[in-house]
Amino acid sequence: MPFEKVESAVDFPSLERMILQFWDDNKIFDKRKALNAGKPKWSFLDGPITANNPMGVHHAWGRTYKDLYNRYFAMAGHELRYQNGFDCQGLWVEVEVEKSLGLKSKRDIENLVPGNPEASIDKFVQACKDRVNEFARVQTNQSIRLGYWMDWDRTDADWAKTPDERKSYFTMSEENNYTIWSFLKKCFCKGLIGRGYDVMPWCGRCGVGISEQEMKEGYKLVEHRACFVKFPLKGREKENLLVWTTTPWTLTSNVGAAINPELTYLKIKLKGEIYYVAKGAFKLNRMEGSGGEGGDDEEEGGSKKTRPWLKEVPNLVTIEQHFKVKAGKGDSYEIVGEVKGNDLLGWEYVGPFDDLPAQNHEYGYPEEVAKITKQSGKWPQVTAAHAHRVVSGGKDVTETEGTGIVHTAPGCGAIDYQWGKENGLPPVAPIGDDGVFVPGFGALTGKNAVDPTTADAVFEQLKANDRLFATERYVHRYPHCWRCKTELLYRLVDEWFINMGPKGERVNDEWTYPRDDKGSFRGDIADVVRQVKFLPESIGGQKRELDWLGNMGDWMISKKRYWGLALPIWVDENDPTQFEVIGSYQELKERAVEGWAEFEGHTPHRPWIDRVKIRNAKTGNLMSRVPDVGNPWLDAGIVGFSTLKYNTDRAYWDKWYPADFITESFPGQFRNWFYALLALSTMMSDGKPPFKTLLGHGNVRDQYGHEMHKTAGNSIEFIAAADRGGALKDPKGNALPFQAIGADVMRWLYARQSPAANLNFGPEPAAEVRSRVFFKLWNTYSMFCNYAIGDGFDPAAPHVPVAERQDIDRWLLSNLQLLVKDARAAYSAYDVMTFALKAEEFIEGDLSNWYVRRNKDRLHSKNADLDAAGLKDKSAAYQTLYTTLTTLCKLMAPCVPFITEVMWKNLRLPTDPESVHLSDFPVAEDALGDAALSEDMRAVQRVISLGLAARQQAKLNVRQPLAELVVSPSPVKDKTGALLGDADKRAVERFRDLILDELNVKSVRLHDPAVGALLTASVQLNKKVAGSKFGSKLKEAEETLAKQDQTEFASRLDRGPVELVGVSLDKTDFNIAFAASAGWAGVADRGTQVAISTTITEALKLEGLARDVVRQVQSARKDAKLDLLDKIALHLSADAPDLAKALTEHRQTITTAVQATQWSDVPLSGADVHTATVKIDGQPLVIALRVVRA
């Protein structure tokens, strides 16, 4: 069978584009699906990628996992669903659309069509749909370029269809949205849906509340200006509470001061005034601690941790130091007493901004807040200014942050609001949805709360009223909008929630979930979590999920935005306490009494859904839909139902639910997509998990380990890495160019990476993988094909029985079967890293550096010079390589589908599938396994490695022949109890010729340890490692060791731990050096000792020079860009006597090695002659060669 010639130089991206065309032209994907139809199913659920921007290389990690496991299970004989998903709705899209339309705020959206909010929303929502469609198409093409096999929408006709009609699923589809309605209806029927009035994290720029899940995504280490403020106590002349805050703007809304009744408070006199401060806080080193709450990288362990800090900000000083500064020179503070926190409760004080209208409005401020507060019956009829008093914050008030007295603003903080409800402190809510002070706050009205000038204004007023004690620069982790990166505020708002039930209780690291009258939704979810396998096990995925469930609050499902799920909640227009949840399109149609005609024909999005009204069956009043849209994690959480046609084809859902496998990047997803899937499935399927196995993986960093950011110049777009190349910046800002690496190299980087760790991606890691894996494999494939062409090898011809092949052939095939077993086990266990690393070892070690290198001469031999036995042996080598390469194609095809397809197309028999991806995944042939042979080969490789080390010790390169190698077998036992020395002996006897050739020695023999040690040892304590184990006995240990027979002591260490002055030690506790007798060099490892003769006779020297000549001629062939099989005419000349003599005596060896069919004693001439002058042992050698044409 003729092979096509393979060039050693290869452009992987170009080959990949060629293969993409081959797959399309021959409908390979469709054929794979047809092959597997009706076979045992394997169900995969795609976590949707947000269709908002082009893919980056970080997207390719998860998509590589998805594709390679899909490909494996397809090759292993399973029927699959191939449905990609696009996440479409939510703030991430809205923010980008706002940028593209030049909008600066949420209010601009409702004025896109001036004076017409409804038309403006319609225009904005359509722009969001358009952006999703645009980038879904971009990401589709990029995913195809990655080699990701899915049922893709490829044509204009595909993209002209509605999202519900396309092959990929879109979370903006009607099916997806209405299936979420089904979920919310179930929650409503169980009494779990409700409106909550609470203080929430809020983005003023986006005008939206941030859920607990989302807030964790946006913590940053930032600097704020904090202040210490005096709260004068009523009825206690010149006595003050001293409070501290990092958000000065909230002082406008102060209502209370929270203390811990269990703490002791100092009474400190300074300049005639008294200040109350928690005793433990006064002299506390404030640079210890966590630096505030934060995201996933939050410090743990409490107050003894070093506080994260910014270098440009001075360290915090103690509160005591602030008092000293305030006192000034010549004065000081005085501690005049102590008081228990419990005794402070109820003390009244004067607030810092009591003159504001907002502070003097009954039941709180503004009016809508006061109305709700009054209706609740939980607050007295009092203004904030008249409610100022000391209340208990319990253990939430500590001495490790601030003064131990917490400024409490119920309208500006979640825990503050809780304290306010418990103590009748009316909430003052100063901020509108744009983050700006509302009317009623004097000169601050209209100012943005996070603008630095706002803090300036607050400080100025505090100074004017003699309330400002001190200010400082303070660094802490503070939440920012996960999407637009704006600093968050805490704002009193009404949102819609799913009641999760009481928080969990953890005892001995095990969670239990108390139940109230509505049960425990979180507890039901936890039961589902425990049915799922979380991988990799090392990251503790199940524990992370259970921890999140145990601690999370009620699930906020509403967003006061525009582009997203229209929450199907209709509220009574006359009684807002009454509401209903609509569960389907059909139910809404049946219940609609207004607006249906305007809505029908539109997708269930704003603004058209807002027109539909229903009637309250209890009151007869009209009910309108709340304007909120849904939390986007509902969109992705429902896909286990919407994509499987839960509402429209239950048999289809039954077939494919649950998924066998999902995978996504794990940071954050335990509280986002993983959680959403688990929560929605718990409700929808009565406790059946949505997936069986979850594989999480880390994040992609740049090659220096830094987070990738466009602004830092270190982020890499997928298409740049695959095809275009580009330029990055290193950490110092220097240009860092990189070439396109193609999809396969990228995919292999991900396949070989531990999913538990972050991956450093960049030019250097890519170059290493190309060199160690791809070039090694390609060079082997190229050599095989080109040699096979020259020799007319036909893989379809009868094979030489494996039993009749050389040991090295059988060894390679035996190791190949082990790799097949490892591959099946790894892929099946979702552990591709294990396979990838073993494949690298096999390609680089077994195949390229050992088998191919050992057999080049065997394959290179001329057929005409071989007898029947020689031809049979050569065929056996070809057949061994052919089997290995074709098997590797199948094993690696799921990971690197392009290079394996290129190789397969050239290697396959006419009877083989036209694509490697139409092949069955290999099954190990146990008959080819030979454990004893593998053990002996490992032993000989160990001996050869030691021999090479001995050569290196003597500074003698391998081209210089030496007289003898002596091997002393190891007395050490392996894990099975077998002596390594037995394998050493067999290796020397069985592979004598191989040792001679590899080490370029004339003879090898075994040493009998009974006659004495081959090498002498010198053993010293490694004090850095073992010194601390001895304490005061170190000198005694050294003296005892010096008295030992060093060689015998080293031998004992090889066999296991030894005892020295009562301390057990192993080899790592010592520095051991070995020495051979004069004229020899020796090394040892695990008890095996080798010594190599270093005496060089004249004959050995001439042979070494001849080998150097061969190397230089081969280099000249390469420089002349000769083909591997080209024959040459050769002229060599040298003036140095030794070198000239080597040319004469070893002419035949040289000509054979360099494929010279003509030797010329006179210089060659002509335009086709390539010449070079090189030096060997410092002496010049002239080389002239040209190709001899047949």
Coordinates of C-alpha atoms in Angstrom, one line a residue, residues 403-733:
T403 CA -13.8 50.3 68.2
G404 CA -16.2 47.6 69.3
I405 CA -19.1 50.0 68.8
V406 CA -20.7 49.6 65.4
H407 CA -22.4 52.5 63.6
T408 CA -25.8 51.1 62.7
A409 CA -27.7 52.3 59.6
P410 CA -30.7 49.9 59.0
G411 CA -31.2 51.3 55.5
C412 CA -27.6 50.7 54.4
G413 CA -26.5 47.3 55.7
A414 CA -28.0 43.8 55.9
I415 CA -27.1 43.1 59.5
D416 CA -28.0 46.7 60.4
Y417 CA -31.5 46.1 59.0
Q418 CA -31.8 43.0 61.1
W419 CA -30.8 44.9 64.2
G420 CA -33.2 47.6 63.3
K421 CA -36.1 45.2 63.1
E422 CA -35.1 43.7 66.4
N423 CA -34.8 47.0 68.2
G424 CA -37.3 49.2 66.5
L425 CA -34.8 51.4 64.7
P426 CA -36.5 52.9 61.6
P427 CA -34.6 52.5 58.4
V428 CA -33.3 55.5 56.5
A429 CA -32.6 54.6 52.9
P430 CA -30.5 57.4 51.3
I431 CA -29.8 56.0 47.9
G432 CA -31.8 55.7 44.7
D433 CA -31.4 52.9 42.2
D434 CA -28.7 55.0 40.4
G435 CA -26.5 55.1 43.5
V436 CA -27.3 58.8 44.1
F437 CA -28.6 60.4 47.3
V438 CA -32.3 61.1 47.1
P439 CA -33.9 64.3 48.2
G440 CA -34.0 64.8 52.0
F441 CA -30.2 64.7 52.5
G442 CA -29.3 68.3 52.2
A443 CA -26.2 69.2 50.3
L444 CA -25.6 65.5 49.6
T445 CA -28.7 65.1 47.6
G446 CA -27.8 64.3 44.0
K447 CA -24.3 63.1 44.9
N448 CA -23.1 59.6 44.0
A449 CA -22.5 57.7 47.3
V450 CA -19.2 56.2 46.1
D451 CA -17.8 59.4 44.6
P452 CA -14.7 60.5 46.6
T453 CA -16.1 64.0 46.8
T454 CA -19.1 62.6 48.8
A455 CA -16.7 61.4 51.5
D456 CA -15.1 64.9 51.4
A457 CA -18.5 66.5 52.0
V458 CA -19.3 64.2 54.8
F459 CA -16.0 64.8 56.5
E460 CA -16.4 68.6 56.2
Q461 CA -19.7 68.6 57.9
L462 CA -18.4 66.3 60.6
K463 CA -15.5 68.6 61.2
A464 CA -17.9 71.6 61.3
N465 CA -19.9 69.9 64.0
D466 CA -16.9 68.7 65.9
R467 CA -17.8 65.1 65.3
L468 CA -14.7 63.9 63.4
F469 CA -12.2 62.3 65.6
A470 CA -9.8 60.9 63.0
T471 CA -9.5 59.6 59.4
E472 CA -7.3 56.9 57.9
R473 CA -6.6 55.1 54.7
Y474 CA -8.0 51.6 55.0
V475 CA -7.5 48.6 52.8
H476 CA -10.0 45.7 52.6
R477 CA -11.8 43.4 50.3
Y478 CA -15.0 45.1 49.1
P479 CA -17.6 43.8 46.7
H480 CA -17.9 45.2 43.2
C481 CA -20.4 44.5 40.4
W482 CA -19.2 41.3 38.9
R483 CA -20.1 42.6 35.4
C484 CA -19.3 46.4 35.2
K485 CA -16.8 46.4 38.1
T486 CA -18.5 49.3 39.9
E487 CA -18.2 49.5 43.7
L488 CA -21.4 48.1 45.2
L489 CA -23.6 49.9 47.7
Y490 CA -26.0 48.3 50.2
R491 CA -29.6 49.5 49.5
L492 CA -33.0 48.8 51.0
V493 CA -35.1 47.3 48.2
D494 CA -37.8 44.8 47.6
E495 CA -36.9 41.7 45.7
W496 CA -38.4 38.3 45.1
F497 CA -36.9 35.2 46.7
I498 CA -37.2 31.4 46.9
N499 CA -37.5 30.4 50.5
M500 CA -34.6 27.9 51.2
G501 CA -35.7 27.0 54.7
P502 CA -33.7 27.4 57.9
K503 CA -30.0 27.6 57.5
G504 CA -28.1 24.4 58.0
E505 CA -26.4 23.3 61.2
R506 CA -22.9 21.7 61.0
V507 CA -21.8 19.3 63.7
N508 CA -18.5 17.4 63.2
D509 CA -18.3 18.7 59.6
E510 CA -21.7 17.1 58.8
W511 CA -24.6 19.2 57.8
T512 CA -28.2 18.8 59.0
Y513 CA -31.1 20.9 57.8
P514 CA -33.8 21.9 60.2
R515 CA -37.3 22.1 58.7
D516 CA -40.0 24.7 59.2
D517 CA -43.7 24.6 58.2
K518 CA -42.5 24.7 54.6
G519 CA -40.0 22.0 54.9
S520 CA -36.4 22.6 53.9
F521 CA -35.7 23.2 50.2
R522 CA -32.0 23.4 51.0
G523 CA -32.1 20.1 52.8
D524 CA -33.9 18.4 49.8
I525 CA -31.2 19.8 47.5
A526 CA -28.5 18.4 49.9
D527 CA -30.0 15.0 49.5
V528 CA -29.6 15.3 45.8
V529 CA -26.0 16.6 46.1
R530 CA -25.0 13.5 48.0
Q531 CA -26.1 11.3 45.0
V532 CA -23.6 13.0 42.7
K533 CA -20.0 12.2 42.1
F534 CA -17.8 15.3 42.2
L535 CA -14.4 15.2 40.4
P536 CA -11.6 15.7 41.0
E537 CA -12.0 14.4 44.4
S538 CA -9.1 16.5 45.7
I539 CA -11.0 19.7 45.5
G540 CA -13.8 18.4 47.8
G541 CA -16.6 19.4 45.5
Q542 CA -19.4 17.8 47.4
K543 CA -18.3 19.5 50.6
R544 CA -18.1 22.8 48.9
E545 CA -21.6 22.4 47.6
L546 CA -23.0 21.4 50.9
D547 CA -21.2 24.2 52.7
W548 CA -22.7 26.7 50.2
L549 CA -26.2 25.2 50.8
G550 CA -25.8 25.3 54.5
N551 CA -24.8 28.9 54.7
M552 CA -26.6 30.6 51.8
G553 CA -29.6 32.9 52.5
D554 CA -32.9 32.7 50.6
W555 CA -32.3 32.7 46.8
M556 CA -32.9 36.1 45.3
I557 CA -34.4 35.4 41.9
S558 CA -35.4 38.9 40.7
K559 CA -33.5 41.6 38.8
K560 CA -34.7 45.1 38.2
R561 CA -33.5 45.1 34.6
Y562 CA -34.9 44.5 31.1
W563 CA -33.2 41.6 29.2
G564 CA -34.0 38.3 30.8
L565 CA -36.6 35.9 32.0
A566 CA -39.9 37.7 32.6
L567 CA -40.7 36.6 36.1
P568 CA -44.2 35.1 35.9
I569 CA -45.4 36.8 39.0
W570 CA -48.7 38.8 38.8
V571 CA -49.5 41.1 41.7
D572 CA -53.0 42.4 42.7
E573 CA -53.1 46.1 41.7
N574 CA -55.1 47.0 44.8
D575 CA -53.5 44.6 47.3
P576 CA -49.8 44.0 46.7
T577 CA -49.6 41.3 49.3
Q578 CA -51.6 39.1 47.0
F579 CA -49.8 37.5 44.0
E580 CA -49.8 34.5 41.8
V581 CA -47.2 32.7 39.7
I582 CA -48.2 31.6 36.2
G583 CA -46.7 28.2 35.2
S584 CA -47.0 28.1 31.4
Y585 CA -47.9 29.9 28.2
Q586 CA -51.2 28.1 28.1
E587 CA -52.1 29.1 31.6
L588 CA -51.3 32.7 30.9
K589 CA -53.4 32.6 27.7
E590 CA -56.4 31.2 29.6
R591 CA -56.1 33.7 32.5
A592 CA -55.4 36.8 30.4
V593 CA -58.1 39.5 30.5
E594 CA -56.0 42.3 29.0
G595 CA -53.1 42.7 26.7
W596 CA -53.0 39.2 25.2
A597 CA -53.5 40.5 21.6
E598 CA -50.5 42.8 21.9
F599 CA -48.4 40.1 23.5
E600 CA -49.3 37.2 21.2
G601 CA -46.6 36.5 18.6
H602 CA -43.8 37.9 20.8
T603 CA -41.3 36.0 22.9
P604 CA -42.0 36.1 26.6
H605 CA -39.8 39.1 27.2
R606 CA -40.3 42.7 28.1
P607 CA -42.0 45.0 27.2
W608 CA -44.8 43.0 25.5
I609 CA -45.3 40.5 28.3
D610 CA -45.8 43.4 30.7
R611 CA -49.1 44.3 28.9
V612 CA -50.8 41.1 29.9
K613 CA -53.1 41.3 32.9
I614 CA -55.0 38.6 34.7
R615 CA -57.8 38.7 37.3
N616 CA -57.5 37.8 41.0
A617 CA -60.0 35.1 41.5
K618 CA -60.2 36.0 45.2
T619 CA -60.7 39.7 45.0
G620 CA -61.8 40.3 41.4
N621 CA -59.0 42.9 41.0
L622 CA -56.7 43.1 38.0
M623 CA -53.2 41.7 38.5
S624 CA -50.2 43.0 36.7
R625 CA -46.8 41.4 36.1
V626 CA -44.0 42.6 38.3
P627 CA -41.5 44.4 36.1
D628 CA -38.6 42.3 37.3
V629 CA -36.7 39.9 35.2
G630 CA -35.2 36.7 36.6
N631 CA -31.8 35.8 38.0
P632 CA -29.9 34.4 34.9
W633 CA -28.8 31.3 36.8
L634 CA -32.4 30.2 36.5
D635 CA -31.8 30.2 32.7
A636 CA -28.9 27.8 32.9
G637 CA -30.2 25.8 35.8
I638 CA -33.3 24.6 33.9
V639 CA -31.5 23.2 30.8
G640 CA -31.7 19.7 32.1
F641 CA -35.4 20.0 31.5
S642 CA -35.9 22.5 28.7
T643 CA -33.3 21.0 26.4
L644 CA -34.7 17.5 26.9
K645 CA -38.3 18.6 26.2
Y646 CA -39.6 18.0 29.7
N647 CA -42.8 19.9 29.0
T648 CA -43.3 18.7 25.4
D649 CA -41.9 15.2 25.0
R650 CA -41.6 13.4 28.4
A651 CA -40.5 10.1 26.8
Y652 CA -37.5 11.9 25.3
W653 CA -36.7 13.5 28.7
D654 CA -37.0 10.0 30.4
K655 CA -34.4 8.6 27.9
W656 CA -31.7 11.2 28.4
Y657 CA -32.2 12.4 32.0
P658 CA -30.1 12.5 34.0
A659 CA -26.9 13.4 32.3
D660 CA -24.0 11.0 32.8
F661 CA -21.6 13.9 32.8
I662 CA -21.2 17.7 33.0
T663 CA -18.0 19.8 33.3
E664 CA -17.3 23.5 33.9
S665 CA -14.6 25.6 35.6
F666 CA -15.3 25.1 39.3
P667 CA -14.4 28.4 40.9
G668 CA -17.7 30.0 41.6
Q669 CA -19.9 27.4 40.0
F670 CA -20.7 25.6 43.2
R671 CA -22.8 28.5 44.0
N672 CA -23.9 29.3 40.5
W673 CA -24.5 26.7 37.7
F674 CA -23.9 23.6 39.7
Y675 CA -26.1 24.9 42.4
A676 CA -28.8 26.0 40.0
L677 CA -28.9 22.7 38.2
L678 CA -29.2 20.8 41.5
A679 CA -31.8 23.2 43.0
L680 CA -34.1 23.2 39.9
S681 CA -33.8 19.4 39.4
T682 CA -34.7 18.8 43.1
M683 CA -38.0 20.6 42.6
M684 CA -38.7 19.4 39.0
S685 CA -37.8 15.7 39.3
D686 CA -38.7 15.0 42.9
G687 CA -35.1 14.6 44.1
K688 CA -33.5 12.9 41.1
P689 CA -30.1 14.4 40.4
P690 CA -29.6 16.2 37.1
F691 CA -26.2 14.6 36.5
K692 CA -24.3 11.6 37.7
T693 CA -20.7 12.9 37.5
L694 CA -19.4 16.5 37.7
L695 CA -15.9 17.3 36.6
G696 CA -14.7 20.7 37.7
H697 CA -11.5 22.4 36.5
G698 CA -9.4 25.4 37.4
N699 CA -8.9 28.7 35.7
V700 CA -6.5 29.6 32.8
R701 CA -3.7 32.0 33.8
D702 CA -0.9 33.5 31.7
Q703 CA 2.4 31.6 31.5
Y704 CA 3.6 33.5 34.6
G705 CA 0.7 32.4 36.6
H706 CA -1.1 35.8 36.5
E707 CA -4.8 36.3 35.8
M708 CA -5.5 37.2 32.2
H709 CA -6.9 40.6 31.6
K710 CA -7.2 42.6 28.4
T711 CA -6.0 45.7 30.2
A712 CA -2.9 43.9 31.3
G713 CA -2.2 42.8 27.7
N714 CA -1.8 39.2 28.7
S715 CA -5.2 37.8 27.6
I716 CA -5.3 35.6 24.5
E717 CA -8.3 35.2 22.2
F718 CA -9.0 31.7 21.1
I719 CA -8.6 32.5 17.4
A720 CA -5.3 34.2 18.0
A721 CA -3.9 31.1 19.6
A722 CA -5.4 28.8 17.0
D723 CA -4.7 30.6 13.8
R724 CA -3.6 34.2 13.9
G725 CA -0.9 34.6 16.5
G726 CA -0.3 37.9 18.1
A727 CA 1.5 39.9 20.7
L728 CA 1.2 39.8 24.5
K729 CA 2.9 41.7 27.3
D730 CA 5.0 40.1 30.0
P731 CA 4.7 41.2 33.6
K732 CA 7.1 44.0 33.0
G733 CA 5.2 45.3 30.0

